[in-house]
């Protein structure tokens, strides 16, 4: 709805917050989504260019490899924490960072507040647009996202993925095929009976195939357990 509204009203951008206002998603003037990956990059880059941030940026394991590469191109390092804003904050304090967040759009600016705040994060992006004279689309385009495939495997019981030989073998094979420009992440959902399979790389078709192959092996392992 927000994308449609931005295009209908020929707006410069759109801002969407979740129910309690701690998560942010934006839409550029072309109606394209700018999610937590793009938002964290824009804010961290702005801090760096203005000499107000640090070289350390913290994101969770779910952040896109494209973000990591874009930050590296601007002499910044992405440190990955466990999923959860409290883990992001803990690592920010440990590493001496200022900006961190989750790919869901939960952005933390410790120089402005003590936790994630969608309004604060949106204001940082708006300030950067005003400061540079660039629009949201141009700022977002400085980061190129890698294709990422996420498959949820519904289970009736959890297995220890780190001890299952079949799972370890298929993951090792997938990582070898992806090389240095890809990764595999498996994690159990903390709220649902799901195992999340995430595969990321430069080739969309390859990531999709590998994610489905890994998901199939996990299903069989759960059934046999």
mmCIF file with all atom_site columns, C-alpha atoms in Angstrom:
data_model
loop_
_atom_site.group_PDB
_atom_site.id
_atom_site.type_symbol
_atom_site.label_atom_id
_atom_site.label_alt_id
_atom_site.label_comp_id
_atom_site.label_asym_id
_atom_site.label_entity_id
_atom_site.label_seq_id
_atom_site.pdbx_PDB_ins_code
_atom_site.Cartn_x
_atom_site.Cartn_y
_atom_site.Cartn_z
_atom_site.occupancy
_atom_site.B_iso_or_equiv
_atom_site.pdbx_formal_charge
_atom_site.auth_seq_id
_atom_site.auth_comp_id
_atom_site.auth_asym_id
_atom_site.auth_atom_id
_atom_site.pdbx_PDB_model_num
ATOM 1   C CA . UNK A 1 1   ? 0.000  0.000   0.000  1.00 0.00 ? 1   UNK A CA 1
ATOM 2   C CA . UNK A 1 2   ? 2.814  2.407   0.834  1.00 0.00 ? 2   UNK A CA 1
ATOM 3   C CA . UNK A 1 3   ? 4.577  1.675   -2.451 1.00 0.00 ? 3   UNK A CA 1
ATOM 4   C CA . UNK A 1 4   ? 1.354  2.354   -4.357 1.00 0.00 ? 4   UNK A CA 1
ATOM 5   C CA . UNK A 1 5   ? 0.729  5.559   -2.387 1.00 0.00 ? 5   UNK A CA 1
ATOM 6   C CA . UNK A 1 6   ? 4.227  6.914   -3.074 1.00 0.00 ? 6   UNK A CA 1
ATOM 7   C CA . UNK A 1 7   ? 3.761  6.400   -6.807 1.00 0.00 ? 7   UNK A CA 1
ATOM 8   C CA . UNK A 1 8   ? 0.197  7.745   -6.812 1.00 0.00 ? 8   UNK A CA 1
ATOM 9   C CA . UNK A 1 9   ? 1.127  10.963  -5.008 1.00 0.00 ? 9   UNK A CA 1
ATOM 10  C CA . UNK A 1 10  ? 4.524  11.274  -6.750 1.00 0.00 ? 10  UNK A CA 1
ATOM 11  C CA . UNK A 1 11  ? 6.107  11.495  -3.304 1.00 0.00 ? 11  UNK A CA 1
ATOM 12  C CA . UNK A 1 12  ? 9.845  11.754  -2.700 1.00 0.00 ? 12  UNK A CA 1
ATOM 13  C CA . UNK A 1 13  ? 9.683  8.750   -0.377 1.00 0.00 ? 13  UNK A CA 1
ATOM 14  C CA . UNK A 1 14  ? 7.506  6.806   2.040  1.00 0.00 ? 14  UNK A CA 1
ATOM 15  C CA . UNK A 1 15  ? 8.067  5.766   5.647  1.00 0.00 ? 15  UNK A CA 1
ATOM 16  C CA . UNK A 1 16  ? 6.541  2.682   7.287  1.00 0.00 ? 16  UNK A CA 1
ATOM 17  C CA . UNK A 1 17  ? 6.818  1.776   10.960 1.00 0.00 ? 17  UNK A CA 1
ATOM 18  C CA . UNK A 1 18  ? 5.654  -1.355  12.731 1.00 0.00 ? 18  UNK A CA 1
ATOM 19  C CA . UNK A 1 19  ? 3.089  -1.352  15.535 1.00 0.00 ? 19  UNK A CA 1
ATOM 20  C CA . UNK A 1 20  ? 5.387  -0.186  18.326 1.00 0.00 ? 20  UNK A CA 1
ATOM 21  C CA . UNK A 1 21  ? 7.533  2.008   16.104 1.00 0.00 ? 21  UNK A CA 1
ATOM 22  C CA . UNK A 1 22  ? 10.888 0.319   16.591 1.00 0.00 ? 22  UNK A CA 1
ATOM 23  C CA . UNK A 1 23  ? 11.199 -1.010  13.040 1.00 0.00 ? 23  UNK A CA 1
ATOM 24  C CA . UNK A 1 24  ? 11.480 1.017   9.858  1.00 0.00 ? 24  UNK A CA 1
ATOM 25  C CA . UNK A 1 25  ? 11.063 0.310   6.163  1.00 0.00 ? 25  UNK A CA 1
ATOM 26  C CA . UNK A 1 26  ? 11.226 3.061   3.544  1.00 0.00 ? 26  UNK A CA 1
ATOM 27  C CA . UNK A 1 27  ? 10.114 3.371   -0.083 1.00 0.00 ? 27  UNK A CA 1
ATOM 28  C CA . UNK A 1 28  ? 11.963 5.491   -2.640 1.00 0.00 ? 28  UNK A CA 1
ATOM 29  C CA . UNK A 1 29  ? 10.361 7.702   -5.294 1.00 0.00 ? 29  UNK A CA 1
ATOM 30  C CA . UNK A 1 30  ? 10.347 4.777   -7.744 1.00 0.00 ? 30  UNK A CA 1
ATOM 31  C CA . UNK A 1 31  ? 8.207  2.723   -5.385 1.00 0.00 ? 31  UNK A CA 1
ATOM 32  C CA . UNK A 1 32  ? 11.096 0.395   -4.492 1.00 0.00 ? 32  UNK A CA 1
ATOM 33  C CA . UNK A 1 33  ? 11.545 -0.893  -0.944 1.00 0.00 ? 33  UNK A CA 1
ATOM 34  C CA . UNK A 1 34  ? 14.567 0.113   1.120  1.00 0.00 ? 34  UNK A CA 1
ATOM 35  C CA . UNK A 1 35  ? 14.832 -2.425  3.931  1.00 0.00 ? 35  UNK A CA 1
ATOM 36  C CA . UNK A 1 36  ? 17.073 -2.797  6.948  1.00 0.00 ? 36  UNK A CA 1
ATOM 37  C CA . UNK A 1 37  ? 20.129 -3.606  4.821  1.00 0.00 ? 37  UNK A CA 1
ATOM 38  C CA . UNK A 1 38  ? 19.906 -0.378  2.850  1.00 0.00 ? 38  UNK A CA 1
ATOM 39  C CA . UNK A 1 39  ? 18.927 1.738   5.840  1.00 0.00 ? 39  UNK A CA 1
ATOM 40  C CA . UNK A 1 40  ? 21.824 0.552   7.993  1.00 0.00 ? 40  UNK A CA 1
ATOM 41  C CA . UNK A 1 41  ? 24.251 1.221   5.140  1.00 0.00 ? 41  UNK A CA 1
ATOM 42  C CA . UNK A 1 42  ? 22.945 4.750   4.527  1.00 0.00 ? 42  UNK A CA 1
ATOM 43  C CA . UNK A 1 43  ? 23.100 5.684   8.217  1.00 0.00 ? 43  UNK A CA 1
ATOM 44  C CA . UNK A 1 44  ? 26.508 4.081   8.867  1.00 0.00 ? 44  UNK A CA 1
ATOM 45  C CA . UNK A 1 45  ? 28.002 5.689   5.744  1.00 0.00 ? 45  UNK A CA 1
ATOM 46  C CA . UNK A 1 46  ? 26.626 9.074   6.774  1.00 0.00 ? 46  UNK A CA 1
ATOM 47  C CA . UNK A 1 47  ? 28.168 8.763   10.236 1.00 0.00 ? 47  UNK A CA 1
ATOM 48  C CA . UNK A 1 48  ? 31.501 7.777   8.711  1.00 0.00 ? 48  UNK A CA 1
ATOM 49  C CA . UNK A 1 49  ? 31.584 10.639  6.183  1.00 0.00 ? 49  UNK A CA 1
ATOM 50  C CA . UNK A 1 50  ? 30.697 13.176  8.866  1.00 0.00 ? 50  UNK A CA 1
ATOM 51  C CA . UNK A 1 51  ? 33.375 11.830  11.187 1.00 0.00 ? 51  UNK A CA 1
ATOM 52  C CA . UNK A 1 52  ? 30.825 11.008  13.880 1.00 0.00 ? 52  UNK A CA 1
ATOM 53  C CA . UNK A 1 53  ? 30.764 7.230   13.745 1.00 0.00 ? 53  UNK A CA 1
ATOM 54  C CA . UNK A 1 54  ? 33.284 4.451   14.091 1.00 0.00 ? 54  UNK A CA 1
ATOM 55  C CA . UNK A 1 55  ? 34.614 1.899   11.652 1.00 0.00 ? 55  UNK A CA 1
ATOM 56  C CA . UNK A 1 56  ? 32.560 -0.727  13.468 1.00 0.00 ? 56  UNK A CA 1
ATOM 57  C CA . UNK A 1 57  ? 28.997 -1.537  12.408 1.00 0.00 ? 57  UNK A CA 1
ATOM 58  C CA . UNK A 1 58  ? 27.027 -4.352  14.051 1.00 0.00 ? 58  UNK A CA 1
ATOM 59  C CA . UNK A 1 59  ? 24.379 -6.416  12.316 1.00 0.00 ? 59  UNK A CA 1
ATOM 60  C CA . UNK A 1 60  ? 22.877 -9.838  12.879 1.00 0.00 ? 60  UNK A CA 1
ATOM 61  C CA . UNK A 1 61  ? 23.696 -13.016 10.999 1.00 0.00 ? 61  UNK A CA 1
ATOM 62  C CA . UNK A 1 62  ? 20.775 -12.292 8.654  1.00 0.00 ? 62  UNK A CA 1
ATOM 63  C CA . UNK A 1 63  ? 22.287 -9.179  7.080  1.00 0.00 ? 63  UNK A CA 1
ATOM 64  C CA . UNK A 1 64  ? 23.095 -9.381  3.395  1.00 0.00 ? 64  UNK A CA 1
ATOM 65  C CA . UNK A 1 65  ? 26.646 -9.968  2.149  1.00 0.00 ? 65  UNK A CA 1
ATOM 66  C CA . UNK A 1 66  ? 26.153 -6.971  -0.119 1.00 0.00 ? 66  UNK A CA 1
ATOM 67  C CA . UNK A 1 67  ? 25.982 -4.765  2.984  1.00 0.00 ? 67  UNK A CA 1
ATOM 68  C CA . UNK A 1 68  ? 29.197 -6.254  4.311  1.00 0.00 ? 68  UNK A CA 1
ATOM 69  C CA . UNK A 1 69  ? 30.940 -5.588  0.980  1.00 0.00 ? 69  UNK A CA 1
ATOM 70  C CA . UNK A 1 70  ? 29.604 -2.016  0.684  1.00 0.00 ? 70  UNK A CA 1
ATOM 71  C CA . UNK A 1 71  ? 30.746 -1.183  4.219  1.00 0.00 ? 71  UNK A CA 1
ATOM 72  C CA . UNK A 1 72  ? 34.162 -2.658  3.448  1.00 0.00 ? 72  UNK A CA 1
ATOM 73  C CA . UNK A 1 73  ? 34.388 -0.396  0.390  1.00 0.00 ? 73  UNK A CA 1
ATOM 74  C CA . UNK A 1 74  ? 33.941 2.551   2.757  1.00 0.00 ? 74  UNK A CA 1
ATOM 75  C CA . UNK A 1 75  ? 36.555 1.299   5.248  1.00 0.00 ? 75  UNK A CA 1
ATOM 76  C CA . UNK A 1 76  ? 34.025 -0.066  7.717  1.00 0.00 ? 76  UNK A CA 1
ATOM 77  C CA . UNK A 1 77  ? 33.700 -3.549  9.188  1.00 0.00 ? 77  UNK A CA 1
ATOM 78  C CA . UNK A 1 78  ? 30.433 -5.404  9.759  1.00 0.00 ? 78  UNK A CA 1
ATOM 79  C CA . UNK A 1 79  ? 30.457 -7.471  12.950 1.00 0.00 ? 79  UNK A CA 1
ATOM 80  C CA . UNK A 1 80  ? 27.698 -10.086 13.112 1.00 0.00 ? 80  UNK A CA 1
ATOM 81  C CA . UNK A 1 81  ? 25.791 -10.857 16.301 1.00 0.00 ? 81  UNK A CA 1
ATOM 82  C CA . UNK A 1 82  ? 23.053 -13.348 17.098 1.00 0.00 ? 82  UNK A CA 1
ATOM 83  C CA . UNK A 1 83  ? 19.549 -12.412 15.971 1.00 0.00 ? 83  UNK A CA 1
ATOM 84  C CA . UNK A 1 84  ? 17.958 -10.077 18.516 1.00 0.00 ? 84  UNK A CA 1
ATOM 85  C CA . UNK A 1 85  ? 18.375 -6.391  19.278 1.00 0.00 ? 85  UNK A CA 1
ATOM 86  C CA . UNK A 1 86  ? 19.850 -7.061  22.728 1.00 0.00 ? 86  UNK A CA 1
ATOM 87  C CA . UNK A 1 87  ? 22.708 -8.996  21.112 1.00 0.00 ? 87  UNK A CA 1
ATOM 88  C CA . UNK A 1 88  ? 23.286 -6.133  18.668 1.00 0.00 ? 88  UNK A CA 1
ATOM 89  C CA . UNK A 1 89  ? 23.470 -3.610  21.519 1.00 0.00 ? 89  UNK A CA 1
ATOM 90  C CA . UNK A 1 90  ? 25.805 -5.844  23.534 1.00 0.00 ? 90  UNK A CA 1
ATOM 91  C CA . UNK A 1 91  ? 28.210 -6.159  20.598 1.00 0.00 ? 91  UNK A CA 1
ATOM 92  C CA . UNK A 1 92  ? 28.015 -2.429  19.795 1.00 0.00 ? 92  UNK A CA 1
ATOM 93  C CA . UNK A 1 93  ? 29.138 -1.660  23.330 1.00 0.00 ? 93  UNK A CA 1
ATOM 94  C CA . UNK A 1 94  ? 31.803 -4.375  23.202 1.00 0.00 ? 94  UNK A CA 1
ATOM 95  C CA . UNK A 1 95  ? 33.243 -3.171  19.881 1.00 0.00 ? 95  UNK A CA 1
ATOM 96  C CA . UNK A 1 96  ? 32.801 0.534   20.514 1.00 0.00 ? 96  UNK A CA 1
ATOM 97  C CA . UNK A 1 97  ? 30.339 0.963   17.651 1.00 0.00 ? 97  UNK A CA 1
ATOM 98  C CA . UNK A 1 98  ? 27.583 3.536   17.264 1.00 0.00 ? 98  UNK A CA 1
ATOM 99  C CA . UNK A 1 99  ? 25.253 2.132   14.612 1.00 0.00 ? 99  UNK A CA 1
ATOM 100 C CA . UNK A 1 100 ? 23.795 -1.362  14.356 1.00 0.00 ? 100 UNK A CA 1
ATOM 101 C CA . UNK A 1 101 ? 20.589 -3.176  13.622 1.00 0.00 ? 101 UNK A CA 1
ATOM 102 C CA . UNK A 1 102 ? 18.633 -6.045  12.149 1.00 0.00 ? 102 UNK A CA 1
ATOM 103 C CA . UNK A 1 103 ? 17.617 -6.612  8.531  1.00 0.00 ? 103 UNK A CA 1
ATOM 104 C CA . UNK A 1 104 ? 13.981 -6.323  9.624  1.00 0.00 ? 104 UNK A CA 1
ATOM 105 C CA . UNK A 1 105 ? 14.551 -2.578  9.915  1.00 0.00 ? 105 UNK A CA 1
ATOM 106 C CA . UNK A 1 106 ? 15.318 -2.458  13.629 1.00 0.00 ? 106 UNK A CA 1
ATOM 107 C CA . UNK A 1 107 ? 18.073 0.189   13.574 1.00 0.00 ? 107 UNK A CA 1
ATOM 108 C CA . UNK A 1 108 ? 19.990 1.321   16.652 1.00 0.00 ? 108 UNK A CA 1
ATOM 109 C CA . UNK A 1 109 ? 21.761 4.701   16.783 1.00 0.00 ? 109 UNK A CA 1
ATOM 110 C CA . UNK A 1 110 ? 23.501 4.787   20.150 1.00 0.00 ? 110 UNK A CA 1
ATOM 111 C CA . UNK A 1 111 ? 24.530 8.413   19.696 1.00 0.00 ? 111 UNK A CA 1
ATOM 112 C CA . UNK A 1 112 ? 20.829 9.343   19.651 1.00 0.00 ? 112 UNK A CA 1
ATOM 113 C CA . UNK A 1 113 ? 19.055 6.782   21.839 1.00 0.00 ? 113 UNK A CA 1
ATOM 114 C CA . UNK A 1 114 ? 19.603 3.557   23.770 1.00 0.00 ? 114 UNK A CA 1
ATOM 115 C CA . UNK A 1 115 ? 17.519 1.142   21.713 1.00 0.00 ? 115 UNK A CA 1
ATOM 116 C CA . UNK A 1 116 ? 15.974 0.687   18.273 1.00 0.00 ? 116 UNK A CA 1
ATOM 117 C CA . UNK A 1 117 ? 13.659 3.516   17.199 1.00 0.00 ? 117 UNK A CA 1
ATOM 118 C CA . UNK A 1 118 ? 12.070 3.720   13.746 1.00 0.00 ? 118 UNK A CA 1
ATOM 119 C CA . UNK A 1 119 ? 11.421 7.460   13.920 1.00 0.00 ? 119 UNK A CA 1
ATOM 120 C CA . UNK A 1 120 ? 14.990 8.231   14.983 1.00 0.00 ? 120 UNK A CA 1
ATOM 121 C CA . UNK A 1 121 ? 16.338 5.993   12.194 1.00 0.00 ? 121 UNK A CA 1
ATOM 122 C CA . UNK A 1 122 ? 14.063 7.640   9.603  1.00 0.00 ? 122 UNK A CA 1
ATOM 123 C CA . UNK A 1 123 ? 15.273 11.084  10.682 1.00 0.00 ? 123 UNK A CA 1
ATOM 124 C CA . UNK A 1 124 ? 18.900 9.998   10.165 1.00 0.00 ? 124 UNK A CA 1
ATOM 125 C CA . UNK A 1 125 ? 18.102 8.973   6.590  1.00 0.00 ? 125 UNK A CA 1
ATOM 126 C CA . UNK A 1 126 ? 16.203 12.206  5.927  1.00 0.00 ? 126 UNK A CA 1
ATOM 127 C CA . UNK A 1 127 ? 19.129 14.229  7.280  1.00 0.00 ? 127 UNK A CA 1
ATOM 128 C CA . UNK A 1 128 ? 21.509 12.426  4.913  1.00 0.00 ? 128 UNK A CA 1
ATOM 129 C CA . UNK A 1 129 ? 19.209 13.143  1.962  1.00 0.00 ? 129 UNK A CA 1
ATOM 130 C CA . UNK A 1 130 ? 19.203 16.829  2.863  1.00 0.00 ? 130 UNK A CA 1
ATOM 131 C CA . UNK A 1 131 ? 22.951 16.908  3.565  1.00 0.00 ? 131 UNK A CA 1
ATOM 132 C CA . UNK A 1 132 ? 23.989 15.285  0.279  1.00 0.00 ? 132 UNK A CA 1
ATOM 133 C CA . UNK A 1 133 ? 21.201 16.434  -2.025 1.00 0.00 ? 133 UNK A CA 1
ATOM 134 C CA . UNK A 1 134 ? 20.846 12.814  -3.153 1.00 0.00 ? 134 UNK A CA 1
ATOM 135 C CA . UNK A 1 135 ? 17.495 11.058  -3.177 1.00 0.00 ? 135 UNK A CA 1
ATOM 136 C CA . UNK A 1 136 ? 16.783 7.828   -1.319 1.00 0.00 ? 136 UNK A CA 1
ATOM 137 C CA . UNK A 1 137 ? 17.132 5.721   -4.455 1.00 0.00 ? 137 UNK A CA 1
ATOM 138 C CA . UNK A 1 138 ? 20.610 7.103   -5.150 1.00 0.00 ? 138 UNK A CA 1
ATOM 139 C CA . UNK A 1 139 ? 21.802 6.515   -1.597 1.00 0.00 ? 139 UNK A CA 1
ATOM 140 C CA . UNK A 1 140 ? 20.434 2.965   -1.583 1.00 0.00 ? 140 UNK A CA 1
ATOM 141 C CA . UNK A 1 141 ? 22.019 2.139   -4.947 1.00 0.00 ? 141 UNK A CA 1
ATOM 142 C CA . UNK A 1 142 ? 25.511 2.506   -3.460 1.00 0.00 ? 142 UNK A CA 1
ATOM 143 C CA . UNK A 1 143 ? 24.923 -0.932  -1.929 1.00 0.00 ? 143 UNK A CA 1
ATOM 144 C CA . UNK A 1 144 ? 24.236 -3.911  -4.186 1.00 0.00 ? 144 UNK A CA 1
ATOM 145 C CA . UNK A 1 145 ? 22.462 -6.753  -2.414 1.00 0.00 ? 145 UNK A CA 1
ATOM 146 C CA . UNK A 1 146 ? 23.395 -10.368 -3.037 1.00 0.00 ? 146 UNK A CA 1
ATOM 147 C CA . UNK A 1 147 ? 20.525 -12.732 -3.900 1.00 0.00 ? 147 UNK A CA 1
ATOM 148 C CA . UNK A 1 148 ? 19.278 -14.370 -0.708 1.00 0.00 ? 148 UNK A CA 1
ATOM 149 C CA . UNK A 1 149 ? 16.935 -17.348 -0.446 1.00 0.00 ? 149 UNK A CA 1
ATOM 150 C CA . UNK A 1 150 ? 15.146 -18.226 2.778  1.00 0.00 ? 150 UNK A CA 1
ATOM 151 C CA . UNK A 1 151 ? 13.295 -21.535 3.200  1.00 0.00 ? 151 UNK A CA 1
ATOM 152 C CA . UNK A 1 152 ? 11.377 -22.363 6.372  1.00 0.00 ? 152 UNK A CA 1
ATOM 153 C CA . UNK A 1 153 ? 11.283 -26.057 7.265  1.00 0.00 ? 153 UNK A CA 1
ATOM 154 C CA . UNK A 1 154 ? 8.344  -26.848 9.551  1.00 0.00 ? 154 UNK A CA 1
ATOM 155 C CA . UNK A 1 155 ? 9.228  -29.539 12.092 1.00 0.00 ? 155 UNK A CA 1
ATOM 156 C CA . UNK A 1 156 ? 7.424  -31.368 14.871 1.00 0.00 ? 156 UNK A CA 1
ATOM 157 C CA . UNK A 1 157 ? 10.649 -31.734 16.847 1.00 0.00 ? 157 UNK A CA 1
ATOM 158 C CA . UNK A 1 158 ? 14.060 -30.099 16.747 1.00 0.00 ? 158 UNK A CA 1
ATOM 159 C CA . UNK A 1 159 ? 17.290 -31.908 15.949 1.00 0.00 ? 159 UNK A CA 1
ATOM 160 C CA . UNK A 1 160 ? 20.856 -30.904 16.747 1.00 0.00 ? 160 UNK A CA 1
ATOM 161 C CA . UNK A 1 161 ? 21.926 -29.588 13.337 1.00 0.00 ? 161 UNK A CA 1
ATOM 162 C CA . UNK A 1 162 ? 25.569 -29.471 14.412 1.00 0.00 ? 162 UNK A CA 1
ATOM 163 C CA . UNK A 1 163 ? 25.598 -33.237 15.055 1.00 0.00 ? 163 UNK A CA 1
ATOM 164 C CA . UNK A 1 164 ? 23.571 -34.468 12.095 1.00 0.00 ? 164 UNK A CA 1
ATOM 165 C CA . UNK A 1 165 ? 26.019 -35.910 9.548  1.00 0.00 ? 165 UNK A CA 1
ATOM 166 C CA . UNK A 1 166 ? 23.647 -35.623 6.571  1.00 0.00 ? 166 UNK A CA 1
ATOM 167 C CA . UNK A 1 167 ? 22.982 -31.949 7.295  1.00 0.00 ? 167 UNK A CA 1
ATOM 168 C CA . UNK A 1 168 ? 26.661 -31.181 7.874  1.00 0.00 ? 168 UNK A CA 1
ATOM 169 C CA . UNK A 1 169 ? 27.575 -32.874 4.595  1.00 0.00 ? 169 UNK A CA 1
ATOM 170 C CA . UNK A 1 170 ? 25.016 -30.986 2.455  1.00 0.00 ? 170 UNK A CA 1
ATOM 171 C CA . UNK A 1 171 ? 25.952 -27.670 4.083  1.00 0.00 ? 171 UNK A CA 1
ATOM 172 C CA . UNK A 1 172 ? 29.662 -28.259 3.459  1.00 0.00 ? 172 UNK A CA 1
ATOM 173 C CA . UNK A 1 173 ? 28.898 -29.108 -0.170 1.00 0.00 ? 173 UNK A CA 1
ATOM 174 C CA . UNK A 1 174 ? 26.796 -25.956 -0.564 1.00 0.00 ? 174 UNK A CA 1
ATOM 175 C CA . UNK A 1 175 ? 29.476 -23.759 0.972  1.00 0.00 ? 175 UNK A CA 1
ATOM 176 C CA . UNK A 1 176 ? 32.081 -25.227 -1.368 1.00 0.00 ? 176 UNK A CA 1
ATOM 177 C CA . UNK A 1 177 ? 29.895 -24.429 -4.404 1.00 0.00 ? 177 UNK A CA 1
ATOM 178 C CA . UNK A 1 178 ? 29.295 -20.877 -3.185 1.00 0.00 ? 178 UNK A CA 1
ATOM 179 C CA . UNK A 1 179 ? 32.956 -20.219 -2.496 1.00 0.00 ? 179 UNK A CA 1
ATOM 180 C CA . UNK A 1 180 ? 33.951 -16.966 -0.832 1.00 0.00 ? 180 UNK A CA 1
ATOM 181 C CA . UNK A 1 181 ? 31.023 -15.062 -2.311 1.00 0.00 ? 181 UNK A CA 1
ATOM 182 C CA . UNK A 1 182 ? 28.256 -16.853 -0.475 1.00 0.00 ? 182 UNK A CA 1
ATOM 183 C CA . UNK A 1 183 ? 27.208 -18.372 2.820  1.00 0.00 ? 183 UNK A CA 1
ATOM 184 C CA . UNK A 1 184 ? 24.754 -20.765 4.459  1.00 0.00 ? 184 UNK A CA 1
ATOM 185 C CA . UNK A 1 185 ? 22.965 -20.057 7.723  1.00 0.00 ? 185 UNK A CA 1
ATOM 186 C CA . UNK A 1 186 ? 20.749 -22.516 9.612  1.00 0.00 ? 186 UNK A CA 1
ATOM 187 C CA . UNK A 1 187 ? 18.873 -21.533 12.740 1.00 0.00 ? 187 UNK A CA 1
ATOM 188 C CA . UNK A 1 188 ? 15.862 -22.652 14.701 1.00 0.00 ? 188 UNK A CA 1
ATOM 189 C CA . UNK A 1 189 ? 13.045 -20.143 15.099 1.00 0.00 ? 189 UNK A CA 1
ATOM 190 C CA . UNK A 1 190 ? 12.589 -18.896 18.629 1.00 0.00 ? 190 UNK A CA 1
ATOM 191 C CA . UNK A 1 191 ? 8.821  -18.480 18.212 1.00 0.00 ? 191 UNK A CA 1
ATOM 192 C CA . UNK A 1 192 ? 7.662  -21.196 15.786 1.00 0.00 ? 192 UNK A CA 1
ATOM 193 C CA . UNK A 1 193 ? 8.417  -24.904 15.152 1.00 0.00 ? 193 UNK A CA 1
ATOM 194 C CA . UNK A 1 194 ? 10.632 -23.996 12.204 1.00 0.00 ? 194 UNK A CA 1
ATOM 195 C CA . UNK A 1 195 ? 14.203 -24.400 11.070 1.00 0.00 ? 195 UNK A CA 1
ATOM 196 C CA . UNK A 1 196 ? 15.204 -21.491 8.867  1.00 0.00 ? 196 UNK A CA 1
ATOM 197 C CA . UNK A 1 197 ? 17.531 -22.199 5.941  1.00 0.00 ? 197 UNK A CA 1
ATOM 198 C CA . UNK A 1 198 ? 19.197 -19.148 4.428  1.00 0.00 ? 198 UNK A CA 1
ATOM 199 C CA . UNK A 1 199 ? 21.528 -19.318 1.435  1.00 0.00 ? 199 UNK A CA 1
ATOM 200 C CA . UNK A 1 200 ? 23.177 -16.250 -0.037 1.00 0.00 ? 200 UNK A CA 1
ATOM 201 C CA . UNK A 1 201 ? 25.398 -15.770 -3.073 1.00 0.00 ? 201 UNK A CA 1
ATOM 202 C CA . UNK A 1 202 ? 25.811 -13.898 -6.326 1.00 0.00 ? 202 UNK A CA 1
ATOM 203 C CA . UNK A 1 203 ? 23.755 -16.397 -8.374 1.00 0.00 ? 203 UNK A CA 1
ATOM 204 C CA . UNK A 1 204 ? 20.028 -16.359 -7.527 1.00 0.00 ? 204 UNK A CA 1
ATOM 205 C CA . UNK A 1 205 ? 19.251 -19.722 -9.166 1.00 0.00 ? 205 UNK A CA 1
ATOM 206 C CA . UNK A 1 206 ? 22.146 -21.387 -7.336 1.00 0.00 ? 206 UNK A CA 1
ATOM 207 C CA . UNK A 1 207 ? 21.031 -20.002 -3.963 1.00 0.00 ? 207 UNK A CA 1
ATOM 208 C CA . UNK A 1 208 ? 17.478 -21.221 -4.569 1.00 0.00 ? 208 UNK A CA 1
ATOM 209 C CA . UNK A 1 209 ? 18.620 -24.710 -5.573 1.00 0.00 ? 209 UNK A CA 1
ATOM 210 C CA . UNK A 1 210 ? 20.997 -25.052 -2.631 1.00 0.00 ? 210 UNK A CA 1
ATOM 211 C CA . UNK A 1 211 ? 18.431 -23.792 -0.105 1.00 0.00 ? 211 UNK A CA 1
ATOM 212 C CA . UNK A 1 212 ? 15.870 -26.326 -1.330 1.00 0.00 ? 212 UNK A CA 1
ATOM 213 C CA . UNK A 1 213 ? 18.433 -29.146 -1.293 1.00 0.00 ? 213 UNK A CA 1
ATOM 214 C CA . UNK A 1 214 ? 19.420 -28.350 2.307  1.00 0.00 ? 214 UNK A CA 1
ATOM 215 C CA . UNK A 1 215 ? 15.771 -28.037 3.357  1.00 0.00 ? 215 UNK A CA 1
ATOM 216 C CA . UNK A 1 216 ? 15.012 -31.477 1.899  1.00 0.00 ? 216 UNK A CA 1
ATOM 217 C CA . UNK A 1 217 ? 17.867 -33.068 3.830  1.00 0.00 ? 217 UNK A CA 1
ATOM 218 C CA . UNK A 1 218 ? 16.720 -31.427 7.071  1.00 0.00 ? 218 UNK A CA 1
ATOM 219 C CA . UNK A 1 219 ? 13.160 -32.706 6.515  1.00 0.00 ? 219 UNK A CA 1
ATOM 220 C CA . UNK A 1 220 ? 14.443 -36.268 6.056  1.00 0.00 ? 220 UNK A CA 1
ATOM 221 C CA . UNK A 1 221 ? 16.686 -36.016 9.120  1.00 0.00 ? 221 UNK A CA 1
ATOM 222 C CA . UNK A 1 222 ? 13.792 -34.802 11.269 1.00 0.00 ? 222 UNK A CA 1
ATOM 223 C CA . UNK A 1 223 ? 11.548 -37.588 10.018 1.00 0.00 ? 223 UNK A CA 1
ATOM 224 C CA . UNK A 1 224 ? 14.199 -40.208 10.718 1.00 0.00 ? 224 UNK A CA 1
ATOM 225 C CA . UNK A 1 225 ? 15.100 -38.851 14.165 1.00 0.00 ? 225 UNK A CA 1
#
